[in-house]
Coordinates of C-alpha atoms in Angstrom, one line a residue:
Chain A
M132 CA -39.9 32.0 -8.2
G133 CA -40.8 28.8 -10.0
A134 CA -43.3 26.2 -8.8
G135 CA -40.5 23.8 -8.0
M136 CA -38.7 26.3 -5.9
M137 CA -41.9 27.1 -4.1
K138 CA -42.6 23.4 -3.3
S139 CA -39.1 23.0 -2.1
L140 CA -39.3 26.0 0.1
I141 CA -42.6 24.9 1.6
L142 CA -41.1 21.4 2.3
H143 CA -38.1 22.8 4.1
L144 CA -40.2 25.2 6.2
A145 CA -42.6 22.3 7.0
V146 CA -39.7 20.1 8.2
L147 CA -38.4 23.0 10.4
V148 CA -41.9 23.6 11.9
L149 CA -42.3 19.8 12.4
L150 CA -38.9 19.8 14.3
F151 CA -40.1 22.7 16.4
L152 CA -43.4 20.9 17.3
L153 CA -41.7 17.6 18.1
Q154 CA -40.5 18.9 21.4
F155 CA -44.0 18.8 22.7
V156 CA -44.5 15.1 21.9
I157 CA -41.2 13.3 22.4
S158 CA -39.5 12.2 25.6
D159 CA -36.7 14.1 27.4
Y160 CA -34.2 11.6 26.2
A161 CA -35.3 12.0 22.7
I162 CA -35.1 15.8 23.0
L163 CA -31.5 15.5 24.1
T164 CA -30.4 13.2 21.3
L165 CA -32.3 15.1 18.6
T166 CA -30.5 18.3 19.8
R167 CA -27.2 16.6 19.2
M168 CA -28.3 15.2 15.9
M169 CA -29.4 18.7 14.7
V170 CA -26.1 20.3 15.7
L171 CA -24.2 17.5 13.9
G172 CA -26.7 17.9 11.0
I173 CA -25.7 21.6 10.8
F174 CA -22.0 20.5 10.7
A175 CA -22.7 18.0 7.9
S176 CA -24.9 20.7 6.0
G177 CA -21.8 23.0 6.0
F178 CA -19.7 20.1 4.7
N179 CA -22.4 19.4 2.0
I180 CA -22.1 22.9 0.6
L181 CA -18.6 22.1 -0.4
F182 CA -18.9 18.4 -1.2
G183 CA -22.5 18.0 -2.4
Y184 CA -23.0 21.2 -4.3
T185 CA -19.5 22.1 -5.4
G186 CA -18.1 18.7 -5.8
L187 CA -14.9 19.2 -3.6
L188 CA -14.3 16.4 -1.1
S189 CA -12.6 17.7 2.0
L190 CA -11.4 15.0 4.4
G191 CA -10.6 17.5 7.1
H192 CA -13.7 19.4 7.9
A193 CA -13.5 18.6 11.6
M194 CA -10.7 21.3 11.7
F195 CA -13.5 23.9 11.2
F196 CA -15.8 22.1 13.6
G197 CA -12.9 22.0 16.0
A198 CA -12.1 25.7 15.4
G199 CA -15.6 26.6 16.4
V200 CA -15.5 24.5 19.5
Y201 CA -12.3 25.9 20.8
A202 CA -12.9 29.5 19.6
A203 CA -16.1 29.5 21.6
G204 CA -14.9 27.3 24.5
L205 CA -11.5 28.7 25.3
P206 CA -12.5 32.4 25.8
I207 CA -15.4 31.4 28.0
Y208 CA -13.2 29.1 30.0
H209 CA -10.1 31.3 30.4
F210 CA -11.4 34.9 30.1
G211 CA -15.0 34.4 31.2
W212 CA -16.5 35.9 28.1
S213 CA -20.2 36.1 27.8
V214 CA -21.8 33.2 25.8
P215 CA -23.2 35.3 22.9
L216 CA -20.0 37.1 22.4
A217 CA -17.9 33.9 22.4
F218 CA -20.4 32.4 19.9
V219 CA -20.1 35.4 17.4
F220 CA -16.3 35.4 18.0
A221 CA -16.2 31.6 17.1
I222 CA -18.1 32.1 13.9
F223 CA -15.8 34.9 12.9
M224 CA -12.7 32.8 13.7
S225 CA -14.1 29.9 11.7
F226 CA -14.7 32.3 8.9
V227 CA -11.1 33.5 9.1
A228 CA -9.7 30.0 9.3
A229 CA -11.9 28.8 6.3
V230 CA -10.5 31.8 4.2
I231 CA -6.9 31.1 5.0
I232 CA -7.1 27.3 4.6
G233 CA -9.2 27.7 1.5
V234 CA -6.7 30.0 -0.2
I235 CA -3.9 27.4 0.5
A236 CA -5.9 24.2 -0.1
L237 CA -7.7 25.2 -3.3
R238 CA -4.3 25.5 -5.0
T239 CA -4.6 21.7 -5.2
V240 CA -7.2 19.5 -7.0
R241 CA -8.7 16.1 -6.5
D242 CA -6.5 13.6 -4.7
S243 CA -4.1 16.2 -3.5
F244 CA -7.0 18.3 -2.2
M245 CA -8.3 15.4 -0.2
I246 CA -4.9 14.5 1.3
L247 CA -4.1 18.1 2.0
T248 CA -7.2 18.8 3.9
L249 CA -6.7 15.6 5.8
M250 CA -3.2 16.6 6.7
L251 CA -4.1 20.2 7.7
A252 CA -6.8 18.8 10.0
Q253 CA -4.4 16.3 11.5
A254 CA -1.9 19.2 12.2
G255 CA -4.8 21.1 13.9
Y256 CA -5.7 18.1 16.0
L257 CA -2.1 17.5 16.9
A258 CA -1.8 21.3 17.9
I259 CA -4.7 20.9 20.3
L260 CA -3.0 18.0 22.0
Y261 CA 0.4 19.9 22.0
F262 CA -1.1 22.9 23.8
N263 CA -2.9 20.7 26.3
R264 CA -2.3 23.1 29.2
E265 CA -4.6 25.5 27.6
T266 CA -6.9 23.2 25.7
G267 CA -7.2 20.3 28.0
G268 CA -5.9 17.9 25.3
S269 CA -7.8 14.8 24.7
E270 CA -9.4 14.9 28.2
G271 CA -10.9 18.2 27.3
L272 CA -12.4 21.0 29.5
T273 CA -15.8 21.3 31.2
M274 CA -17.3 24.8 30.8
P275 CA -17.7 26.8 34.1
Q276 CA -21.0 26.7 35.8
A277 CA -21.4 30.4 35.4
S278 CA -21.5 30.1 31.6
R279 CA -24.4 27.6 31.7
S280 CA -26.9 30.5 32.0
F281 CA -26.8 34.0 30.6
D282 CA -28.9 37.0 29.8
F283 CA -29.7 37.8 26.2
L284 CA -31.9 40.8 25.1
G285 CA -33.6 40.8 28.5
L286 CA -34.2 37.0 28.5
T287 CA -32.5 34.6 30.9
I288 CA -31.4 31.6 28.9
D289 CA -30.6 28.5 31.0
L290 CA -28.4 26.1 29.0
T291 CA -29.0 23.3 31.5
D292 CA -32.6 23.2 30.4
A293 CA -33.1 20.6 27.6
A294 CA -36.0 22.4 25.9
T295 CA -33.9 25.7 25.7
R296 CA -31.0 23.8 24.1
Y297 CA -33.4 22.1 21.7
N298 CA -35.0 25.4 20.5
I299 CA -31.5 27.0 20.0
A300 CA -30.6 24.1 17.9
V301 CA -33.8 24.3 15.9
L302 CA -33.1 28.1 15.4
L303 CA -29.5 27.6 14.2
L304 CA -30.7 24.7 12.0
A305 CA -33.4 27.0 10.5
I306 CA -30.8 29.8 9.9
T307 CA -28.5 27.2 8.2
I308 CA -31.2 25.8 5.9
V309 CA -32.5 29.3 4.9
V310 CA -29.1 30.7 4.2
S311 CA -28.1 27.6 2.2
F312 CA -31.5 27.6 0.3
I313 CA -31.0 31.3 -0.7
L314 CA -27.4 30.5 -1.7
I315 CA -28.1 27.4 -3.6
Q316 CA -31.0 28.9 -5.5
G317 CA -29.0 32.0 -6.5
R318 CA -26.4 32.8 -9.0
Y319 CA -23.6 31.2 -6.9
G320 CA -25.5 28.0 -6.4
R321 CA -25.7 27.5 -10.2
L322 CA -22.1 28.3 -10.5
F323 CA -21.2 25.7 -7.7
N324 CA -23.2 23.2 -9.7
A325 CA -21.5 24.1 -12.9
I326 CA -18.1 23.5 -11.2
R327 CA -19.2 20.2 -9.8
E328 CA -20.4 19.0 -13.3
N329 CA -17.5 20.3 -15.4
E330 CA -14.9 22.6 -13.9
A331 CA -12.9 23.1 -17.1
R332 CA -15.9 24.1 -19.1
T333 CA -17.1 26.5 -16.4
E334 CA -13.7 28.2 -16.5
M335 CA -13.8 28.3 -20.2
L336 CA -17.1 30.1 -20.2
G337 CA -15.4 32.9 -18.4
Y338 CA -16.4 32.4 -14.8
N339 CA -13.9 32.8 -12.0
V340 CA -13.8 29.3 -10.8
L341 CA -11.2 29.8 -8.0
T342 CA -13.3 32.7 -6.4
A343 CA -16.4 30.6 -6.5
K344 CA -14.6 27.6 -4.9
L345 CA -13.2 29.8 -2.2
F346 CA -16.7 31.2 -1.6
S347 CA -18.1 27.8 -1.2
F348 CA -15.2 26.7 1.0
T349 CA -15.7 29.7 3.2
V350 CA -19.4 29.3 3.6
S351 CA -18.9 25.6 4.3
G352 CA -16.2 26.1 6.8
T353 CA -18.0 28.9 8.6
I354 CA -21.2 26.8 8.9
A355 CA -19.1 23.9 10.2
G356 CA -17.5 26.2 12.8
M357 CA -20.9 27.5 13.9
A358 CA -22.0 24.0 14.5
G359 CA -18.8 23.5 16.6
A360 CA -19.4 26.6 18.6
A361 CA -23.0 25.6 19.2
Y362 CA -21.9 22.2 20.4
A363 CA -19.4 23.6 22.9
I364 CA -21.9 26.1 24.2
L365 CA -25.0 23.8 24.3
F366 CA -23.3 20.8 25.9
G367 CA -20.6 22.8 28.0
Y368 CA -17.8 20.5 27.0
I369 CA -14.7 20.9 24.6
G370 CA -12.3 18.2 23.7
A371 CA -9.7 17.2 21.1
T372 CA -11.9 14.5 19.6
F373 CA -14.1 17.1 18.0
A374 CA -11.2 18.1 15.8
G375 CA -10.2 14.5 15.1
I376 CA -10.5 12.6 11.9
Q377 CA -13.5 10.7 13.1
Y378 CA -15.6 13.8 13.0
S379 CA -14.4 14.6 9.4
I380 CA -15.5 11.1 8.4
E381 CA -18.8 11.4 10.1
A382 CA -19.7 14.6 8.3
L383 CA -18.9 12.7 5.1
L384 CA -20.9 9.7 6.3
F385 CA -24.0 11.6 7.2
T386 CA -24.0 13.5 3.9
L387 CA -23.5 10.4 1.8
L388 CA -26.2 8.5 3.7
G389 CA -28.8 11.3 3.6
G390 CA -27.9 12.4 0.1
A391 CA -25.1 14.7 -1.0
G392 CA -26.4 17.8 -2.8
T393 CA -29.8 17.9 -1.0
L394 CA -30.4 20.5 1.8
L395 CA -32.0 18.0 4.2
G396 CA -29.8 15.0 3.4
P397 CA -27.1 15.7 6.0
L398 CA -29.6 16.1 8.7
L399 CA -31.5 13.0 7.8
G400 CA -28.1 11.2 7.6
S401 CA -27.2 12.5 11.1
I402 CA -30.5 11.4 12.5
L403 CA -30.4 7.9 11.0
M404 CA -26.8 7.2 11.8
T405 CA -27.1 8.4 15.4
T406 CA -30.2 6.3 15.9
L407 CA -28.5 3.3 14.4
I408 CA -25.5 3.7 16.6
D409 CA -27.7 4.1 19.7
R410 CA -29.5 0.8 18.8
L411 CA -26.4 -1.0 17.9
S412 CA -24.6 0.0 21.1
E413 CA -27.2 -2.2 22.9
V414 CA -26.1 -5.2 20.9
T415 CA -22.4 -4.7 20.1
S416 CA -19.6 -2.3 20.6
A417 CA -18.3 -2.6 17.1
Y418 CA -19.4 0.9 16.1
F419 CA -16.4 1.3 13.7
L420 CA -17.1 -2.0 11.9
F421 CA -20.6 -0.7 11.0
L422 CA -19.2 2.7 10.1
G423 CA -16.8 1.1 7.7
L424 CA -19.3 -1.3 6.2
I425 CA -21.9 1.4 5.7
L426 CA -19.3 3.7 4.0
I427 CA -18.5 0.8 1.6
A428 CA -22.0 -0.2 1.0
L429 CA -23.1 3.5 0.3
T430 CA -20.4 4.0 -2.3
L431 CA -21.1 0.6 -4.0
W432 CA -24.8 0.6 -4.2
F433 CA -26.3 3.8 -3.0
P434 CA -23.9 6.7 -4.1
K435 CA -26.8 9.3 -4.2
G436 CA -28.0 8.6 -0.7
L437 CA -31.6 8.6 0.4
L438 CA -32.8 12.0 -0.6
G439 CA -30.5 12.0 -3.7
T440 CA -32.3 8.9 -4.9
I441 CA -35.7 10.2 -4.1
K442 CA -34.8 13.5 -5.9
E443 CA -33.6 11.6 -9.0
K444 CA -36.7 9.2 -9.2
W445 CA -39.7 11.2 -7.9
L446 CA -39.0 14.8 -6.8
P447 CA -36.8 16.6 -9.3
W448 CA -37.6 19.9 -7.7
L449 CA -35.9 19.0 -4.4
T450 CA -33.0 21.2 -3.5
Chain B
M410 CA 29.9 7.3 24.2
G411 CA 31.3 10.0 22.0
F412 CA 29.4 12.1 19.5
G413 CA 30.8 10.1 16.5
P414 CA 29.6 6.7 17.7
F415 CA 26.3 8.2 18.9
L416 CA 25.7 9.6 15.4
F417 CA 26.6 6.1 14.0
L418 CA 24.1 4.5 16.2
A419 CA 21.4 7.1 15.4
T420 CA 22.1 6.5 11.7
L421 CA 21.8 2.7 12.1
E422 CA 18.5 3.2 14.0
G423 CA 17.3 5.6 11.3
L424 CA 18.3 3.1 8.5
V425 CA 16.1 0.4 10.2
Q426 CA 13.1 2.7 10.3
A427 CA 13.8 3.8 6.7
S428 CA 14.0 0.1 5.6
V429 CA 10.6 -0.7 6.8
L430 CA 9.2 2.6 5.6
V431 CA 10.6 2.3 2.2
L432 CA 8.8 -1.1 1.7
T433 CA 5.5 0.2 2.9
A434 CA 5.8 3.5 0.9
V435 CA 6.8 1.8 -2.3
G436 CA 3.6 -0.3 -2.0
L437 CA 1.6 2.8 -1.6
S438 CA 3.4 4.6 -4.4
L439 CA 2.9 1.6 -6.8
V440 CA -0.8 1.5 -6.2
F441 CA -1.1 5.3 -6.7
G442 CA 1.2 5.4 -9.7
V443 CA -0.4 2.5 -11.6
M444 CA -4.0 2.7 -10.4
R445 CA -4.2 6.4 -9.4
V446 CA -5.9 5.1 -6.2
V447 CA -5.3 6.8 -2.9
N448 CA -5.4 3.8 -0.6
V449 CA -6.2 5.1 2.9
A450 CA -6.4 1.5 4.1
H451 CA -2.7 0.9 3.4
G452 CA -1.7 1.3 7.0
E453 CA -4.2 -1.4 8.0
F454 CA -2.7 -3.8 5.5
F455 CA 0.6 -3.1 7.4
M456 CA -1.1 -3.8 10.7
L457 CA -2.8 -6.9 9.3
G458 CA 0.6 -8.1 8.2
A459 CA 2.0 -7.7 11.7
V460 CA -0.9 -9.4 13.3
I461 CA -0.9 -12.4 10.9
A462 CA 2.9 -12.7 11.5
W463 CA 2.2 -13.0 15.2
F464 CA -0.5 -15.7 14.6
V465 CA 1.9 -17.7 12.3
A466 CA 4.9 -17.3 14.5
T467 CA 3.1 -18.4 17.8
N468 CA 1.3 -21.3 16.2
M469 CA 4.4 -22.6 14.5
P470 CA 6.3 -25.3 16.6
G471 CA 10.0 -25.5 17.0
D472 CA 12.6 -22.9 16.5
P473 CA 11.5 -19.2 16.4
A474 CA 13.5 -18.9 13.1
I475 CA 11.1 -21.3 11.4
G476 CA 8.1 -19.4 12.7
F477 CA 9.6 -16.2 11.5
I478 CA 10.4 -17.5 8.0
A479 CA 6.9 -19.0 7.7
A480 CA 5.4 -15.6 8.8
L481 CA 7.5 -13.9 6.1
I482 CA 5.9 -16.1 3.5
I483 CA 2.4 -16.5 4.7
S484 CA 1.7 -13.0 5.9
P485 CA 2.3 -11.0 2.7
L486 CA 0.4 -13.7 0.7
A487 CA -2.6 -13.6 3.1
V488 CA -2.6 -9.8 3.1
G489 CA -2.3 -9.7 -0.7
A490 CA -5.2 -12.1 -1.0
V491 CA -7.4 -9.8 1.2
A492 CA -6.3 -6.8 -0.9
Y493 CA -7.0 -8.8 -4.1
V494 CA -10.5 -9.6 -2.9
A495 CA -11.1 -6.0 -1.7
D496 CA -10.1 -4.8 -5.2
R497 CA -12.4 -7.3 -6.9
L498 CA -15.4 -6.8 -4.7
I499 CA -15.2 -3.0 -4.2
L500 CA -12.7 -1.0 -6.2
T501 CA -13.4 -2.6 -9.5
R502 CA -17.1 -1.9 -9.2
L503 CA -16.4 1.7 -8.4
N504 CA -14.5 2.1 -11.6
Y505 CA -11.6 3.6 -9.6
N506 CA -13.4 6.9 -9.3
P507 CA -11.1 9.0 -7.1
E508 CA -13.8 10.1 -4.6
A509 CA -15.7 6.9 -4.3
T510 CA -12.4 4.8 -3.9
I511 CA -11.1 7.1 -1.2
V512 CA -14.4 6.8 0.7
A513 CA -14.5 3.0 0.2
T514 CA -10.9 2.6 1.5
I515 CA -11.7 4.7 4.5
G516 CA -14.5 2.2 5.0
L517 CA -12.1 -0.6 4.5
L518 CA -9.7 0.9 7.1
Y519 CA -12.5 0.8 9.8
V520 CA -13.6 -2.7 8.8
I521 CA -10.1 -4.2 9.0
Q522 CA -9.2 -2.3 12.2
Q523 CA -12.4 -3.3 14.0
S524 CA -12.2 -6.9 12.8
V525 CA -8.6 -7.3 14.2
L526 CA -9.7 -5.7 17.5
M527 CA -12.6 -8.2 17.8
T528 CA -10.4 -11.2 17.0
Y529 CA -6.9 -10.4 18.1
G530 CA -7.8 -8.0 20.9
A531 CA -6.4 -4.7 22.1
D532 CA -3.1 -6.1 23.5
A533 CA 0.3 -5.4 21.9
R534 CA 2.1 -8.7 21.4
P535 CA 5.8 -9.4 20.3
V536 CA 7.2 -11.9 17.9
D537 CA 10.5 -13.5 18.6
P538 CA 13.3 -12.5 16.3
P539 CA 14.7 -15.4 14.2
F540 CA 18.2 -14.9 15.8
Y541 CA 19.5 -13.0 18.8
Y542 CA 23.1 -12.6 17.9
T543 CA 24.6 -9.2 19.0
I544 CA 27.5 -7.7 17.0
R545 CA 30.1 -6.3 19.2
L546 CA 31.3 -3.0 17.8
P547 CA 34.1 -1.1 19.6
W548 CA 31.6 1.4 21.1
F549 CA 28.4 -0.5 21.5
G550 CA 26.7 -3.9 20.8
Y551 CA 24.2 -3.9 18.0
S552 CA 21.5 -6.4 17.2
S553 CA 22.4 -8.4 14.1
Y554 CA 18.6 -8.7 13.4
K555 CA 18.3 -5.0 12.8
L556 CA 21.2 -5.2 10.2
F557 CA 19.3 -8.1 8.7
V558 CA 16.2 -5.9 8.3
I559 CA 18.3 -3.3 6.4
A560 CA 19.8 -6.0 4.2
A561 CA 16.4 -7.6 3.5
A562 CA 15.0 -4.3 2.5
C563 CA 17.8 -3.7 0.0
V564 CA 17.4 -7.2 -1.5
L565 CA 13.6 -6.7 -1.8
L566 CA 14.1 -3.3 -3.5
G567 CA 16.4 -5.0 -5.9
V568 CA 13.7 -7.6 -6.6
I569 CA 11.0 -4.9 -7.1
W570 CA 13.3 -3.0 -9.5
F571 CA 14.0 -6.2 -11.4
V572 CA 10.3 -7.1 -11.7
L573 CA 9.4 -3.6 -12.8
K574 CA 12.2 -3.2 -15.4
R575 CA 13.0 -6.7 -16.6
T576 CA 9.9 -8.9 -16.5
K577 CA 6.8 -9.0 -18.7
W578 CA 4.7 -8.3 -15.6
G579 CA 6.7 -5.2 -14.9
L580 CA 6.3 -4.1 -18.5
L581 CA 2.5 -4.5 -18.3
M582 CA 2.4 -2.4 -15.1
R583 CA 4.5 0.3 -16.5
A584 CA 2.4 0.4 -19.7
T585 CA -0.8 0.6 -17.7
Q586 CA 0.7 3.4 -15.6
F587 CA 1.9 5.3 -18.7
D588 CA -1.3 5.3 -20.7
R589 CA -4.3 3.2 -19.5
E590 CA -6.4 3.6 -22.7
T591 CA -3.5 2.6 -25.0
A592 CA -2.6 -0.3 -22.8
L593 CA -6.2 -1.5 -23.1
A594 CA -6.1 -1.1 -26.8
F595 CA -3.0 -3.3 -27.0
G596 CA -4.8 -6.0 -25.2
I597 CA -3.3 -5.6 -21.8
P598 CA -5.7 -6.9 -19.2
V599 CA -5.7 -3.7 -17.3
R600 CA -8.3 -4.9 -14.7
K601 CA -6.1 -7.9 -13.8
V602 CA -3.0 -5.6 -13.6
Y603 CA -4.9 -3.3 -11.2
S604 CA -5.9 -6.2 -8.9
F605 CA -2.4 -7.6 -9.0
V606 CA -0.8 -4.2 -8.3
F607 CA -3.2 -3.7 -5.4
A608 CA -2.3 -7.1 -3.9
I609 CA 1.4 -6.4 -4.3
G610 CA 1.2 -3.0 -2.8
A611 CA -0.6 -4.5 0.3
G612 CA 1.9 -7.4 0.3
L613 CA 4.9 -5.0 0.5
A614 CA 3.3 -3.2 3.4
A615 CA 2.8 -6.6 5.1
I616 CA 6.5 -7.6 4.5
G617 CA 7.6 -4.4 6.1
A618 CA 5.3 -5.2 9.1
V619 CA 6.7 -8.8 9.5
L620 CA 10.3 -7.4 9.5
I621 CA 9.3 -4.8 12.2
V622 CA 7.3 -7.0 14.7
P623 CA 10.4 -8.6 16.3
I624 CA 11.5 -5.0 17.1
Q625 CA 8.1 -3.3 17.6
Q626 CA 5.0 -5.2 18.9
A627 CA 1.9 -6.0 16.9
H628 CA -1.0 -3.9 17.9
Y629 CA -4.4 -3.2 16.2
L630 CA -3.8 0.6 16.0
M631 CA -0.2 0.3 14.7
G632 CA -1.3 1.1 11.2
L633 CA -1.8 4.9 11.5
D634 CA 1.8 6.0 11.8
P635 CA 3.1 4.0 8.8
L636 CA 0.1 5.3 6.8
L637 CA 0.9 8.9 7.6
L638 CA 4.6 8.4 7.1
S639 CA 4.1 6.6 3.8
F640 CA 1.9 9.5 2.6
T641 CA 4.6 11.9 3.6
V642 CA 7.2 9.9 1.8
V643 CA 5.1 9.4 -1.4
I644 CA 4.2 13.1 -1.5
I645 CA 7.8 14.3 -0.9
G646 CA 9.2 11.8 -3.3
G647 CA 6.6 12.7 -6.0
L648 CA 3.3 10.9 -6.4
G649 CA 3.8 7.7 -8.4
S650 CA 7.6 8.0 -8.7
I651 CA 9.4 4.9 -7.3
Q652 CA 12.9 6.3 -7.2
G653 CA 11.7 9.5 -5.5
T654 CA 9.8 7.3 -3.0
I655 CA 13.0 5.4 -2.1
F656 CA 15.1 8.5 -1.7
A657 CA 12.4 10.2 0.4
A658 CA 12.0 7.2 2.6
I659 CA 15.6 7.1 3.5
L660 CA 15.6 10.9 4.1
I661 CA 12.6 10.7 6.3
G662 CA 13.5 7.6 8.1
L663 CA 16.9 9.2 9.1
S664 CA 15.5 12.7 9.9
D665 CA 12.6 11.2 11.9
G666 CA 14.9 10.1 14.7
I667 CA 16.9 13.3 14.7
L668 CA 13.7 15.5 14.7
S669 CA 12.4 13.7 17.8
V670 CA 15.7 14.4 19.6
F671 CA 15.2 18.2 19.2
F672 CA 11.4 18.5 19.5
S673 CA 8.8 16.8 21.4
P674 CA 7.2 14.0 19.3
T675 CA 3.9 15.8 18.9
L676 CA 5.6 19.1 17.8
A677 CA 7.8 17.1 15.4
K678 CA 4.6 15.6 13.9
I679 CA 3.0 18.9 13.5
V680 CA 6.0 20.4 11.9
S681 CA 6.5 17.5 9.5
T682 CA 2.7 17.4 8.7
L683 CA 2.7 21.1 7.8
F684 CA 5.9 20.8 5.8
V685 CA 4.4 17.9 3.8
A686 CA 1.1 19.9 3.3
M687 CA 3.3 22.8 1.9
V688 CA 5.2 20.5 -0.4
L689 CA 1.9 19.3 -1.8
V690 CA 0.7 22.8 -2.4
F691 CA 3.9 24.3 -3.8
K692 CA 5.8 21.3 -5.2
P693 CA 2.9 18.9 -6.3
N694 CA 5.4 16.8 -8.2
G695 CA 7.6 16.2 -5.1
L696 CA 10.6 17.9 -3.7
F697 CA 13.0 16.3 -6.2
A698 CA 11.0 16.7 -9.4
K699 CA 12.7 18.6 -12.1
A700 CA 10.8 21.6 -13.3
K701 CA 8.6 20.6 -16.3
R702 CA 8.7 22.4 -19.6

């Protein structure tokens, strides 16, 4: 392990510890928003594996977030599954969805890949609306009261308690960051980078580019799905909006703002954007106007995002 | 009404849809073909065209026909100007990098949509057609305005074809599309051609919108359907191919009505979206492209 890698590891662990300790200082309202930010941050981190590290822009990642939301929420709602079982099932289903969609979508490149992911996500969103008797359509479903508290390894976990939800989110975020860290530092991480920088050359050097892309796509989709499942379980609500285009764009926005290709960028982007929206909604309701302007401004003047710029200028060891 | 006349009516309605769709989709196809830019904000240019048409038509005194003609001239020019400025301010600076431009046009989509919502409001508003004359056919009466829409689209397509194939501007556009580097080397102002094409593409969407507002009302969310349909048309017709685009627009305009008769609209949308996705995967040059090599 090199010195840079060590520094990077310490930084990420320090951020996680800081997030854990924050719950003892901040207000109840802040705990609630920060929980939401972390779950969306996990979603954007999954997106970032594909976009930031592998250089593939998917415009339909909400389909995996939505897959997680529904694969966790529907069995709980309709069949009364236990929460941990539904959570594991949802991760598995997102994995399956990511493999299948990856196999199809990765046959295309660049523009076609972006349009294709957009269209597949749109089909998924419409399917949720179409089966509205089971899914609740755009109005959504509220999870039954019985699922708001469950026993796990002898512990009783009460999901109506804000601190419990916060700690589950921190734990899932930690898992995401550690898994991504190991992946990015490893052989596959370097391969992802090589594909992002020059796909043709990587292929010519004898690497199986398609397998690597599929691997990246699958990890990315599965993490996004896990975030969706966590969202459904923690907040006890599922709805079609979670699979809609706005969530795909938000994952992109968070990643761009925080810094594509940095592990903490998506989380930072999620925290900043959500805070900004909160502040703005006191002044104006024109959320989408700012979303649009920030997207344009970022691509024009700040394409590397916050942590990307910091990494380039001051901290080259940042992962 | 028997089956024959019913089919005739359905075909006419389909042709009206196809006429508007073909103009919008050719605009998108031109922008993609010449600039290689996927313009996600295209549907918003359509919507902007409809809303400006409403502003012009309601503020113009006298006969509705005058208002409509004024809208038909002012709206595409105004929308073209907006697109021109957007290209100069944003797309040129991004060097037309595919990822950056797609993200920026998503941003543009939200900016236009929200600006219209804040100024025009959330209501759907109609524009009076320039004339109300109904043609009496043996089986049903049919609005002559709808026939005018079909005729206007045909004339405009003729104009587009003429400009592309017979004028110097068309030659510059085709040269830029064919080989950007060589075009630059031959002194073609590629940057200007790009801005011009982006404005024309948006203007075509606006013309389509002005033609449709007397039939369908202007609303700030009306851009999404034409955007997705145009994408569908451009993909099925082959990215960047104008002839394929025209053919696909007619096919889809006609089949859209028929599909909605058999399926629920949502299911029809799911089926057509998945179908287009599969075309993109397995026939990336479009459904009608001849096999290369």
